mmCIF file of C-alpha atoms in Angstrom:
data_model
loop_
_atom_site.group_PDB
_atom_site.id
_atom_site.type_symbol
_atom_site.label_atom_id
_atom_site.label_comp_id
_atom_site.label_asym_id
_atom_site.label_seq_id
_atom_site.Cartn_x
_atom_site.Cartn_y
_atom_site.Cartn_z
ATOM 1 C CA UNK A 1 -21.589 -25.521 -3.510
ATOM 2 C CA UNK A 2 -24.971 -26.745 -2.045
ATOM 3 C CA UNK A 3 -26.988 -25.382 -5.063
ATOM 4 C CA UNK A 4 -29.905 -24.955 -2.686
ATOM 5 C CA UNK A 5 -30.757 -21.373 -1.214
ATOM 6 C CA UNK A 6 -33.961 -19.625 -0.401
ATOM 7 C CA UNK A 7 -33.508 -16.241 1.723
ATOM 8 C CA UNK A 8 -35.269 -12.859 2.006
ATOM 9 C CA UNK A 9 -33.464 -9.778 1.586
ATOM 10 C CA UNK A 10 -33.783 -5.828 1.625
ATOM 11 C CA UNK A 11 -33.849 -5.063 -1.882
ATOM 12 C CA UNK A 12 -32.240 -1.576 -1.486
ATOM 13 C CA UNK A 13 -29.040 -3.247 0.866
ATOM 14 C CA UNK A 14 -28.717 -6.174 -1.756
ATOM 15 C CA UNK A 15 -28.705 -3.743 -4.757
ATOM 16 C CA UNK A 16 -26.484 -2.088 -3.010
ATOM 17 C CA UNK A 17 -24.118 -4.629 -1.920
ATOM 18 C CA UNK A 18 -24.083 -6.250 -5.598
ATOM 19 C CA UNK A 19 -23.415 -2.737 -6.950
ATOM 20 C CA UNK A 20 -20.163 -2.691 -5.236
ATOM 21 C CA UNK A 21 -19.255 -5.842 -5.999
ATOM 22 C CA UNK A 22 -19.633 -5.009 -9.694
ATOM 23 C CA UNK A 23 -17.267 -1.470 -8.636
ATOM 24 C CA UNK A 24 -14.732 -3.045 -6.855
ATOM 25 C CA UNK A 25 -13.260 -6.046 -9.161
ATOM 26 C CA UNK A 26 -12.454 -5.780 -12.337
ATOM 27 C CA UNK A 27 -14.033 -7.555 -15.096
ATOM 28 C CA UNK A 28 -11.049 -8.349 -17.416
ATOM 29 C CA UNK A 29 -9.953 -11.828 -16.304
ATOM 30 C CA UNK A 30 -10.062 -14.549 -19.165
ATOM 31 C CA UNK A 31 -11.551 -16.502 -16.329
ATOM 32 C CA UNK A 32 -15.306 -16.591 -16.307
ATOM 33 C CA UNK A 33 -15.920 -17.901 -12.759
ATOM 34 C CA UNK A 34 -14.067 -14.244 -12.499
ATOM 35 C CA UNK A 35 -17.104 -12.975 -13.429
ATOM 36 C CA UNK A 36 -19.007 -14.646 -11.351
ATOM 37 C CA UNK A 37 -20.387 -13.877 -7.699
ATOM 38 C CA UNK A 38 -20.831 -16.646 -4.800
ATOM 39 C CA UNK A 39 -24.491 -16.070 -3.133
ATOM 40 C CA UNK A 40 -24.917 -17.956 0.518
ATOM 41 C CA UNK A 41 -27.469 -17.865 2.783
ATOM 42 C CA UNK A 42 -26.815 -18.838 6.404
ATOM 43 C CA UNK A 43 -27.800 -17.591 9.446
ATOM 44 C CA UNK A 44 -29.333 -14.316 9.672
ATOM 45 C CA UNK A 45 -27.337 -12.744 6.358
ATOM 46 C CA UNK A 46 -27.140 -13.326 2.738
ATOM 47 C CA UNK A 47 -23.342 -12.668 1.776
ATOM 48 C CA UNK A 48 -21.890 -11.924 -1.705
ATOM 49 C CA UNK A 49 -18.103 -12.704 -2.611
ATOM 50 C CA UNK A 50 -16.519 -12.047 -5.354
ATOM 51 C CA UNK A 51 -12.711 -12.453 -7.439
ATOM 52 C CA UNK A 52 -10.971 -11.273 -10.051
ATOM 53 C CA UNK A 53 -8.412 -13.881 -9.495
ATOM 54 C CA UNK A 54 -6.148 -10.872 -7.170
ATOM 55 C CA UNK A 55 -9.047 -9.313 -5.110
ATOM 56 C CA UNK A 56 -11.641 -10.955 -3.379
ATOM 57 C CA UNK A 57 -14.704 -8.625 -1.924
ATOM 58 C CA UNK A 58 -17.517 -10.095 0.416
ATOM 59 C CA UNK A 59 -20.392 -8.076 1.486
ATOM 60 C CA UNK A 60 -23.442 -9.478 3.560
ATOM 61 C CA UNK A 61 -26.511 -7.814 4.352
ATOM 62 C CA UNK A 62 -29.586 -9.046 6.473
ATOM 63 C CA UNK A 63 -31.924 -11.527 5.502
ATOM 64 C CA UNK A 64 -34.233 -14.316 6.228
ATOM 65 C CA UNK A 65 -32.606 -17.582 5.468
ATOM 66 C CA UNK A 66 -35.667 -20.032 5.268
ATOM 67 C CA UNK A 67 -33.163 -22.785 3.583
ATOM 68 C CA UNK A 68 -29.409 -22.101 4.260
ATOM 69 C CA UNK A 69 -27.193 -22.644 1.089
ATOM 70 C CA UNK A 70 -24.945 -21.072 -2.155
ATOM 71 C CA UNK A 71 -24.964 -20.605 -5.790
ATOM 72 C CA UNK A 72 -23.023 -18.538 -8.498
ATOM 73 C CA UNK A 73 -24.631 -16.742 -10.926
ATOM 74 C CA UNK A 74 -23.243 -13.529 -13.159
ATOM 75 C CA UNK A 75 -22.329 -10.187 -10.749
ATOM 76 C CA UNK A 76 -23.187 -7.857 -13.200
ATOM 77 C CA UNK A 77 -26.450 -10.019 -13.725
ATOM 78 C CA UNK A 78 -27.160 -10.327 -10.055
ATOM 79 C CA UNK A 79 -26.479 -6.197 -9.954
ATOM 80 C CA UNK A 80 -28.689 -5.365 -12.825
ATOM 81 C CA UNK A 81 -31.884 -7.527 -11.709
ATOM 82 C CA UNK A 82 -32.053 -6.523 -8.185
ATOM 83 C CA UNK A 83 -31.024 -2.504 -9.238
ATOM 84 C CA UNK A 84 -34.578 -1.698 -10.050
ATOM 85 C CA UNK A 85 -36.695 -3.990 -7.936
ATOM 86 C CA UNK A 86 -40.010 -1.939 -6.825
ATOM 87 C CA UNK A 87 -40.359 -4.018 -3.814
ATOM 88 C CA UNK A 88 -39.134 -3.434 -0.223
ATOM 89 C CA UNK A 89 -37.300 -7.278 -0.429
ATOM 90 C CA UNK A 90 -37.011 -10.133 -2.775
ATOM 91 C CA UNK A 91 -37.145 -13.492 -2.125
ATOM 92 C CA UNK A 92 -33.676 -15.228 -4.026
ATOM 93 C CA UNK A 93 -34.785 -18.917 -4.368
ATOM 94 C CA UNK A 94 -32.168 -21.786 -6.206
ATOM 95 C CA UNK A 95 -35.002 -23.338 -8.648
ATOM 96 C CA UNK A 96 -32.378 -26.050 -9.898
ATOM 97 C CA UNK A 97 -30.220 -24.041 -13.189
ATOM 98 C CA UNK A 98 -31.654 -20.978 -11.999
ATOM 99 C CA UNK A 99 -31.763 -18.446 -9.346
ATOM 100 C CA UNK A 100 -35.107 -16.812 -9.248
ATOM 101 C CA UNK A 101 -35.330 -13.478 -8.206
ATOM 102 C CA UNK A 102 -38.899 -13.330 -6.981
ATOM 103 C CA UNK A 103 -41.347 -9.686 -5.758
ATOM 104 C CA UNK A 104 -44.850 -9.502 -5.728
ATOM 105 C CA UNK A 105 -46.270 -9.466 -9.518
ATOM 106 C CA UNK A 106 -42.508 -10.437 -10.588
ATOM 107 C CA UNK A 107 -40.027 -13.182 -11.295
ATOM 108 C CA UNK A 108 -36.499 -12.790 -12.685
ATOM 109 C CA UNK A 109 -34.076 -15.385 -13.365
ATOM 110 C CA UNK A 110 -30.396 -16.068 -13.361
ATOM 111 C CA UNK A 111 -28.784 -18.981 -14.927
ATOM 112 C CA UNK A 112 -26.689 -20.893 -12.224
ATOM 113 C CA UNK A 113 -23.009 -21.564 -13.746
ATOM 114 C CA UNK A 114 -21.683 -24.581 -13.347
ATOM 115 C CA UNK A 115 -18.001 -23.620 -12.496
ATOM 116 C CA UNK A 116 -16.078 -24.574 -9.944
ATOM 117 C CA UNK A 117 -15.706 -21.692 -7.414
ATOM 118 C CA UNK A 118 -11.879 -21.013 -6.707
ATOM 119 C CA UNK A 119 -10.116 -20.941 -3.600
ATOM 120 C CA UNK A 120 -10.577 -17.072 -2.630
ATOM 121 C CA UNK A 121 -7.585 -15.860 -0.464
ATOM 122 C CA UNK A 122 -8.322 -15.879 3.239
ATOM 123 C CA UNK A 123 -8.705 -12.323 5.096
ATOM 124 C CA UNK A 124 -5.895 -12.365 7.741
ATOM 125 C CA UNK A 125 -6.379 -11.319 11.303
ATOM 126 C CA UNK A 126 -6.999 -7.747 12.230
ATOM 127 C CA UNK A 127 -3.632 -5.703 12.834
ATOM 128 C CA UNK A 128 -5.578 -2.763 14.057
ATOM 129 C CA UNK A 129 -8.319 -0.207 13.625
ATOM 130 C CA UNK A 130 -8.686 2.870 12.593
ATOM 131 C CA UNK A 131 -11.758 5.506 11.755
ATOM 132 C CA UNK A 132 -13.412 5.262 8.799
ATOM 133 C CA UNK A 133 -13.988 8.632 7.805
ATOM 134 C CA UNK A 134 -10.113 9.714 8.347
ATOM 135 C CA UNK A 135 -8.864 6.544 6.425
ATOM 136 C CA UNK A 136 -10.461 7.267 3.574
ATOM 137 C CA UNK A 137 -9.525 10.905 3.353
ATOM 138 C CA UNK A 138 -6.037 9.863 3.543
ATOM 139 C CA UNK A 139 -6.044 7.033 1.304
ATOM 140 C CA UNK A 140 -8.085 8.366 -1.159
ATOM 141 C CA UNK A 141 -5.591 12.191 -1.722
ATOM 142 C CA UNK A 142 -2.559 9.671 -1.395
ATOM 143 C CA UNK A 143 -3.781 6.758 -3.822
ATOM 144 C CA UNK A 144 -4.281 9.473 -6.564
ATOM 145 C CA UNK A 145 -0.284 10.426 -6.485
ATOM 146 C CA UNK A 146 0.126 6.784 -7.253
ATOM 147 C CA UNK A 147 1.285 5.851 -11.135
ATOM 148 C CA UNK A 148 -0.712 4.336 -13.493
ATOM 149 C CA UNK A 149 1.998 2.793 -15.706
ATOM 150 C CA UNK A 150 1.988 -0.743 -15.019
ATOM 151 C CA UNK A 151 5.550 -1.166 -16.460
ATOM 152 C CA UNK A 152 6.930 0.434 -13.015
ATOM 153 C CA UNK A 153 4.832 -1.710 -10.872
ATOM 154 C CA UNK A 154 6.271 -0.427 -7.381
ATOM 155 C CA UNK A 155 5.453 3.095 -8.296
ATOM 156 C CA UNK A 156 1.434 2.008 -8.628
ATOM 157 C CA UNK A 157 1.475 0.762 -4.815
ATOM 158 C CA UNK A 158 0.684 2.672 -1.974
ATOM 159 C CA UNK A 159 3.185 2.235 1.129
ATOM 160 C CA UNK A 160 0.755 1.052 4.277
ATOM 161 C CA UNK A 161 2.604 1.403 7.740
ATOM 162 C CA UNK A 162 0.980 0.518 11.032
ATOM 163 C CA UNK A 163 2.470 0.870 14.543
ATOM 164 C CA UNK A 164 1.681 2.518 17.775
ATOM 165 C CA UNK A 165 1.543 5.705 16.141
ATOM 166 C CA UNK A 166 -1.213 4.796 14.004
ATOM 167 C CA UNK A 167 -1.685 4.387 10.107
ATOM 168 C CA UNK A 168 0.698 6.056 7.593
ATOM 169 C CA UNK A 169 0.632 6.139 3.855
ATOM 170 C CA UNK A 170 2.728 7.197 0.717
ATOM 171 C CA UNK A 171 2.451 7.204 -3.010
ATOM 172 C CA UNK A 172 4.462 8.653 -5.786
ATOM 173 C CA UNK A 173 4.652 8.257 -9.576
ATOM 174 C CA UNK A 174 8.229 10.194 -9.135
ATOM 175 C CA UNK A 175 6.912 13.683 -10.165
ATOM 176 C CA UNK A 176 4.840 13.982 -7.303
ATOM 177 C CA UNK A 177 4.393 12.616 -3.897
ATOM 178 C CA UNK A 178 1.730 11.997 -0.918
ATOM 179 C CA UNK A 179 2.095 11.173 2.121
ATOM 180 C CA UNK A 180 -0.595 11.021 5.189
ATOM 181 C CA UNK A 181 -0.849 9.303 8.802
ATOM 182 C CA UNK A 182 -4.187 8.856 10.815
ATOM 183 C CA UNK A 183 -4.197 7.942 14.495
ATOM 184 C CA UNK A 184 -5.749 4.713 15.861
ATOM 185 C CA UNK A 185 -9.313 4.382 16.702
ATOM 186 C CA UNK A 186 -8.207 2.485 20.015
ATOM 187 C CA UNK A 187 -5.820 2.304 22.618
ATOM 188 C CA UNK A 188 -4.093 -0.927 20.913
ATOM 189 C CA UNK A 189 -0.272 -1.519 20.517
ATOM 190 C CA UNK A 190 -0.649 -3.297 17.106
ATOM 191 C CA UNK A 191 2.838 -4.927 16.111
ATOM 192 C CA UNK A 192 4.959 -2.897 13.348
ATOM 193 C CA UNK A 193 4.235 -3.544 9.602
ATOM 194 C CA UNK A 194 4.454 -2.274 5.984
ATOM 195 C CA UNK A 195 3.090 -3.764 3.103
ATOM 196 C CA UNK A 196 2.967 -2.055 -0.405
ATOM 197 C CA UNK A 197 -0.670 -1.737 -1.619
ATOM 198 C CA UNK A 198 -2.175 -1.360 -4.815
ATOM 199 C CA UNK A 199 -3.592 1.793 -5.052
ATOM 200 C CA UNK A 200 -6.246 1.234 -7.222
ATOM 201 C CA UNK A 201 -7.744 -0.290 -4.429
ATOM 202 C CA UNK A 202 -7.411 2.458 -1.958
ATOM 203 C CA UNK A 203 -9.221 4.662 -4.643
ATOM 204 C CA UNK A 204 -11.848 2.525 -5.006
ATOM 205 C CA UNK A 205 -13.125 1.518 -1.672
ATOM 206 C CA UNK A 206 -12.350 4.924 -0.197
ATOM 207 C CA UNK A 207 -15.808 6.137 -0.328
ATOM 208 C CA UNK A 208 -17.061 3.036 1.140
ATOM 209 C CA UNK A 209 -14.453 3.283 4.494
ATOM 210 C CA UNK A 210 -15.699 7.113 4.636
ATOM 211 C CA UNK A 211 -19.212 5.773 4.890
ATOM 212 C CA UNK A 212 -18.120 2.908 8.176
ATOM 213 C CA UNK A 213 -17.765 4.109 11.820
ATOM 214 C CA UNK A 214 -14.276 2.332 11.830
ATOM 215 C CA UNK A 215 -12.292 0.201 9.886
ATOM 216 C CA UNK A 216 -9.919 -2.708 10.617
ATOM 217 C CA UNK A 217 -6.693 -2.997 9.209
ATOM 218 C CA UNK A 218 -5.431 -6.506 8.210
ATOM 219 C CA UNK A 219 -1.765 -7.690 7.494
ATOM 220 C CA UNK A 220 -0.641 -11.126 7.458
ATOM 221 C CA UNK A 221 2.285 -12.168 5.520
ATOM 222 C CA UNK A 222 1.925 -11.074 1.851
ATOM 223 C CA UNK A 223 -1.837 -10.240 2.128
ATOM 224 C CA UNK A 224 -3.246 -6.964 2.947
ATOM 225 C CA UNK A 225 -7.273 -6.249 3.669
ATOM 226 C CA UNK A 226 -9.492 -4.271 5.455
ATOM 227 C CA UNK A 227 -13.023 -4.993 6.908
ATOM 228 C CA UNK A 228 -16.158 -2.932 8.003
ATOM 229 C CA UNK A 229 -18.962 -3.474 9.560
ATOM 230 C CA UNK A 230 -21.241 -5.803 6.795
ATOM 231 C CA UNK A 231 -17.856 -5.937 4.346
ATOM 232 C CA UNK A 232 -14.451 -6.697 3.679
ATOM 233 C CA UNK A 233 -11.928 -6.865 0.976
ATOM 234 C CA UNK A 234 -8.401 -8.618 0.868
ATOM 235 C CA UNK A 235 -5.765 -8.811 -1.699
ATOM 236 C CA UNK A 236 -1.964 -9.566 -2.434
ATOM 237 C CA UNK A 237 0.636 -7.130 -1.603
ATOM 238 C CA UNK A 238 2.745 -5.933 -4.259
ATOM 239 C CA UNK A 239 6.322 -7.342 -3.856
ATOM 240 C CA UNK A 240 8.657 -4.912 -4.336
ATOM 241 C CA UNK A 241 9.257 -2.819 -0.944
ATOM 242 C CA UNK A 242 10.018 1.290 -1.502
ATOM 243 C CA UNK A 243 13.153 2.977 -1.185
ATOM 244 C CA UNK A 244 12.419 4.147 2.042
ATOM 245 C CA UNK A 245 15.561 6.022 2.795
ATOM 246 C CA UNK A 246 15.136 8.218 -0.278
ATOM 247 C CA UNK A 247 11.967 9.141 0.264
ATOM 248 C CA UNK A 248 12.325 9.570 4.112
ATOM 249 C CA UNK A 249 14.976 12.679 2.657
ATOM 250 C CA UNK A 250 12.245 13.917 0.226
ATOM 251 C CA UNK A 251 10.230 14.985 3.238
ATOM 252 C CA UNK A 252 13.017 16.893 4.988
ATOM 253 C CA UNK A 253 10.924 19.928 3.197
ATOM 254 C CA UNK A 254 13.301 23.231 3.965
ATOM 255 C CA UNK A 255 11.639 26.128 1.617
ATOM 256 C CA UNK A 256 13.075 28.929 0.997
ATOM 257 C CA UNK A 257 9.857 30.604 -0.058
ATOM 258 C CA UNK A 258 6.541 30.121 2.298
ATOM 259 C CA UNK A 259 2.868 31.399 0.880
ATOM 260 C CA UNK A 260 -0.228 30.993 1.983
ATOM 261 C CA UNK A 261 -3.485 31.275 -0.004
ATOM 262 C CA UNK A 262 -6.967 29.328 -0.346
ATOM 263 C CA UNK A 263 -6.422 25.928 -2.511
ATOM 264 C CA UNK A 264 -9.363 26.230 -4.410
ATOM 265 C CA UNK A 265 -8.967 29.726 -5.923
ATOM 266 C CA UNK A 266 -5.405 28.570 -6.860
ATOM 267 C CA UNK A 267 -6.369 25.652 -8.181
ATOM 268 C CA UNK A 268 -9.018 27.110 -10.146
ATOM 269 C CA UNK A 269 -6.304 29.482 -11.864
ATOM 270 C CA UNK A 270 -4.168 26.962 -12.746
ATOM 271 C CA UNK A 271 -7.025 24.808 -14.277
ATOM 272 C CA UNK A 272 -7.742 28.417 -16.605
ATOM 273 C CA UNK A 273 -4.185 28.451 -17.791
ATOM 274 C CA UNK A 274 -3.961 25.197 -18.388
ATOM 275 C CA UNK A 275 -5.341 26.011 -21.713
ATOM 276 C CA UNK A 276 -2.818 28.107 -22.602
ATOM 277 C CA UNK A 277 0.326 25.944 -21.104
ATOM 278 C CA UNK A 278 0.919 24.192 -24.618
ATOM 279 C CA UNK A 279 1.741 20.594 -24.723
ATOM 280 C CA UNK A 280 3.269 20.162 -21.706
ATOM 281 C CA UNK A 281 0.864 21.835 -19.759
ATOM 282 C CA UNK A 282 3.643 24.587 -18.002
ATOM 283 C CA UNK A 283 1.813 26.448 -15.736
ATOM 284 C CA UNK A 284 4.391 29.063 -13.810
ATOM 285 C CA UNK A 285 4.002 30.707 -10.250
ATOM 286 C CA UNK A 286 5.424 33.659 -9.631
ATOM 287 C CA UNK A 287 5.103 35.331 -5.781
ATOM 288 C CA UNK A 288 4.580 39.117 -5.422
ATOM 289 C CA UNK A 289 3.174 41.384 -2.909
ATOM 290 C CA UNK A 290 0.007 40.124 -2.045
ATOM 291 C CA UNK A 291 -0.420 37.231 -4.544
ATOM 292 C CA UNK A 292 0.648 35.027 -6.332
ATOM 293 C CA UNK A 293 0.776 35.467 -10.435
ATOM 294 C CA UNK A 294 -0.368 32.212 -12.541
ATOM 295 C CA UNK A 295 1.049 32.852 -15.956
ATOM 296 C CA UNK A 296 0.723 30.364 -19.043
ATOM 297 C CA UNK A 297 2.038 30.931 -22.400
ATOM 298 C CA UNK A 298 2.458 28.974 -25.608
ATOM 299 C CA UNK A 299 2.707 30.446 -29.419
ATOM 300 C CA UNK A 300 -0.189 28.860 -30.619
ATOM 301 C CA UNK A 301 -2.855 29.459 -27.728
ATOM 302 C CA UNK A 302 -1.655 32.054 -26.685
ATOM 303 C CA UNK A 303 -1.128 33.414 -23.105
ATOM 304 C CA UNK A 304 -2.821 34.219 -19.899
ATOM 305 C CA UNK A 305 -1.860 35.974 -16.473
ATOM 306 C CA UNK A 306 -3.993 35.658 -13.116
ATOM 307 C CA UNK A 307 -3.094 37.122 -9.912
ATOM 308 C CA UNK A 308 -4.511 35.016 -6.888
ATOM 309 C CA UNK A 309 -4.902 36.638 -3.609
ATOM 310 C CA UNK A 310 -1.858 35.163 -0.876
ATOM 311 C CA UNK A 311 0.436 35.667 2.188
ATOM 312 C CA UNK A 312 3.704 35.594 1.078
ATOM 313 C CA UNK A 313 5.365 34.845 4.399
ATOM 314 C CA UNK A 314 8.842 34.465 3.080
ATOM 315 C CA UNK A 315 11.515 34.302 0.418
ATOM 316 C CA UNK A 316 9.927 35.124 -3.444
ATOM 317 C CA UNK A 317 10.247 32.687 -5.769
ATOM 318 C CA UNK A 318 9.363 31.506 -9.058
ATOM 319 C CA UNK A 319 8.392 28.047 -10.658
ATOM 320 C CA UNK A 320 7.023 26.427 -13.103
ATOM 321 C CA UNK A 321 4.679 23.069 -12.517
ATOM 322 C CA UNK A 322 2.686 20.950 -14.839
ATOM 323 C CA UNK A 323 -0.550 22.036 -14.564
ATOM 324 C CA UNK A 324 -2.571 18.687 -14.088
ATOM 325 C CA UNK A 325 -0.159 17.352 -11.427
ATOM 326 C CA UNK A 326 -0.745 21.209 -9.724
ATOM 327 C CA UNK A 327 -4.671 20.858 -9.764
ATOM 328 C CA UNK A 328 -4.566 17.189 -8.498
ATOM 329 C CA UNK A 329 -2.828 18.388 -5.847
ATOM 330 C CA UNK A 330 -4.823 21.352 -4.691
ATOM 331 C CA UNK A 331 -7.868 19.334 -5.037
ATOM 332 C CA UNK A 332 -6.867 17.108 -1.761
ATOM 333 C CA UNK A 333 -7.291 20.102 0.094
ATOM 334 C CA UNK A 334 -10.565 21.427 -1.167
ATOM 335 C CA UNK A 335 -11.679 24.119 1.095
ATOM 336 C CA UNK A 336 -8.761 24.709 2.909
ATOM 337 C CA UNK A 337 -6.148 27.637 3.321
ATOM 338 C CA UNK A 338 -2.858 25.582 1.928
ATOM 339 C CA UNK A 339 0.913 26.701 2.245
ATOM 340 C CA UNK A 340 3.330 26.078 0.001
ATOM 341 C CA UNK A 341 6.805 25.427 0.750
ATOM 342 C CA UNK A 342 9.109 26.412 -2.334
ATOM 343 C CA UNK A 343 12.752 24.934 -2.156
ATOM 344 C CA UNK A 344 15.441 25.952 -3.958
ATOM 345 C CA UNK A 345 16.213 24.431 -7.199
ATOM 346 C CA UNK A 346 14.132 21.783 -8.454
ATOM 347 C CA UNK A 347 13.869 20.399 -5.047
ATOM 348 C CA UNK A 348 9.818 19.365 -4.965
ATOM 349 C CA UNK A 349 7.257 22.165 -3.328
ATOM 350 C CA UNK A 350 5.417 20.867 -0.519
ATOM 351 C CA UNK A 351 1.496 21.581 -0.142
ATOM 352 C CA UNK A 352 -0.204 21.200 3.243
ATOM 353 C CA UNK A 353 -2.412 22.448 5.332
ATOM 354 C CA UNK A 354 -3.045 22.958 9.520
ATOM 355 C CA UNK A 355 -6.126 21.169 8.808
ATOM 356 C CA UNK A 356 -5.128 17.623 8.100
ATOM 357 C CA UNK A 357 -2.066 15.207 8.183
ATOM 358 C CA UNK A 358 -1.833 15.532 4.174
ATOM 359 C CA UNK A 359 1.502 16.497 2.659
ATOM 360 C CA UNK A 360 1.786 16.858 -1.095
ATOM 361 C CA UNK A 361 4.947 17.534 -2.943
ATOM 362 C CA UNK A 362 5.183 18.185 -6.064
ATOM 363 C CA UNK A 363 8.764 18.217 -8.468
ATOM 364 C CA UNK A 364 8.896 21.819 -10.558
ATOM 365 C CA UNK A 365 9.286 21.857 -14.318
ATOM 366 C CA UNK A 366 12.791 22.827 -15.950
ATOM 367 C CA UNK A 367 13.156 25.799 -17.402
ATOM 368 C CA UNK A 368 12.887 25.209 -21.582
ATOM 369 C CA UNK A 369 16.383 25.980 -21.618
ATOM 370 C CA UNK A 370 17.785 24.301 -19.170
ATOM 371 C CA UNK A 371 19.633 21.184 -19.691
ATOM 372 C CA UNK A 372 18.574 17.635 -17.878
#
């Protein structure tokens, strides 16, 4: 690192830009250059880059680089002094152990740290590219059927496949499962991959791909990124590769009960009885004429009983979900008109709409008697 730098920025894009930094990469590595974000001038851009040691984020935004160079200060200091900044820009000047933060009437400083900055993974080629709004629609309802428990590490990955056809994706934590494809934003004929991908991820920059005309899609041997226009993020792929075959059966959906009925209003009833659906939140759907019942019941609570306005278009059935993994998955498709496809057994019900490419399944609760 040069240790010299002297740009001028947009305060509101650099506040912005160190914002996400802080969002994006966690803070929890013993590390402290972890904590830490790189600050170069060069050019006609100021860039920020970042690690946690897994994931490495760079953003750049415009600037005026009167003397080109890099320092490292805190990201969470960097974040916090140029949050609140009533000025239009700010002048970031390396003043030796410091990085001044200068605005008219003002002068903040950072301390430089002196550690070594680490070799940051490389972000690979693109693969191909995709709109930004679509992308994160479909990562961000798939990413949240991903698992949280650490101890199954394959199940916390979201499956990324690119081809011809476009993007797909799927997650499960084994009670429930998402899948979603979104077409390519160019006539391209990228070559075939997968890659598992944390999901966490997904989650996290999802708002930030919505916000991007397009996003590319990088793959190069166990590294997975994506980039947008002023940004980009890369990270390790998780090792373990899906049981594709098993799952590829799992969406084979053949119900032998078909309804139809607005997501939110059932989602909103399940969310009701979910206070009476005792500790393991049992929430059960029956069909009738019309609608569909949402019953709860538990000795302690007590019990409740909501009829929800639906086309039953075939079959009746009755089952019993938890209610949590039932909301999550009505919330993907806020706003729509959802069907759900009821299977026989406790074959998993599949929600989706004619709106989007989202499918959601989601494996029914046995009955308290029944025996694993």
């Amino acid at each position: 690192m040069s240790s010299r730098l002297d740009v001028t920025a947009p305060v509101r894009l650099l506040a912005e830009a160190a914002a996400l930094i802080v969002r994006l990469l966690t803070a929890r590595s013993p590390q402290p250059v972890h904590a830490a974000v790189l600050v170069r001038g060069d050019g006609d851009e100021v860039a920020l880059t970042a690690t946690d040691g897994m994931l490495t984020a760079r953003v750049s935004v415009p600037a005026t680089v009167h003397t080109p160079g890099d320092v490292l200060v805190s990201r969470r200091g960097l974040a916090d002094t140029v949050s609140g900044l009533p000025s239009p820009e700010a002048r970031l000047v390396a003043e030796g152990a410091r990085l001044a933060v200068k605005v008219p009437g003002g002068r903040f400083a950072l301390p430089v740290l002196g550690d070594a900055w680490p070799s940051v993974t490389a972000l690979p080629d693109e693969t191909l590219r995709v709109d930004g709004a679509l992308v994160r629609t479909a990562a961000t309802a798939v990413a949240g059927a991903a698992s949280r428990e650490h101890a199954l590490p394959i199940f916390t990955g979201v499956r990324v496949r690119g081809s011809g056809a476009g993007l797909s994706l799927l997650a499960t934590d084994r009670y429930r499962l998402a899948a979603s494809s979104v077409p390519l934003a160019s006539c391209s004929s990228p070559a075939p991959f997968a890659a598992l991908v944390p999901a966490s991820l997904l989650a996290r920059i999802g708002p930030v791909l919505g916000r991007a005309g397009s996003v590319g899609v990088h793959v190069g041997g166990d590294v997975f990124g994506l980039s947008w226009a002023g940004g980009s993020v890369v990270t390790p792929t998780l090792g373990d590769a899906y049981p594709d075959a098993q799952f590829e059966r799992l969406l084979e959906v053949a119900p032998e009960c078909v309804v139809e009925l607005e997501a939110d209003a059932l989602r909103a009833a399940a969310e009701r009885a979910g206070a009476y659906a005792g500790e393991h939140g049992r929430v059960t759907l029956q069909t009738i004429e019309g609608a569909v019942l949402v019953r709860a019941a538990d000795p302690l609570r007590g019990e409740s009983e909501e009829a929800v306005k639906a086309v039953v278009r075939s079959g009746q059935a009755v089952r019993a979900y938890q209610a949590r993994l039932l909301a999550d998955a009505l919330q993907a498709f806020s706003g729509e008109v959802v069907s759900l496809g009821i299977q026989g057994g406790l074959r998993a019900t599949e929600v989706r709409s004619g709106g989007s490419e989202l499918r959601y399944l989601i494996v029914p609760m046995r009955a308290p008697d029944q025996q694993p």
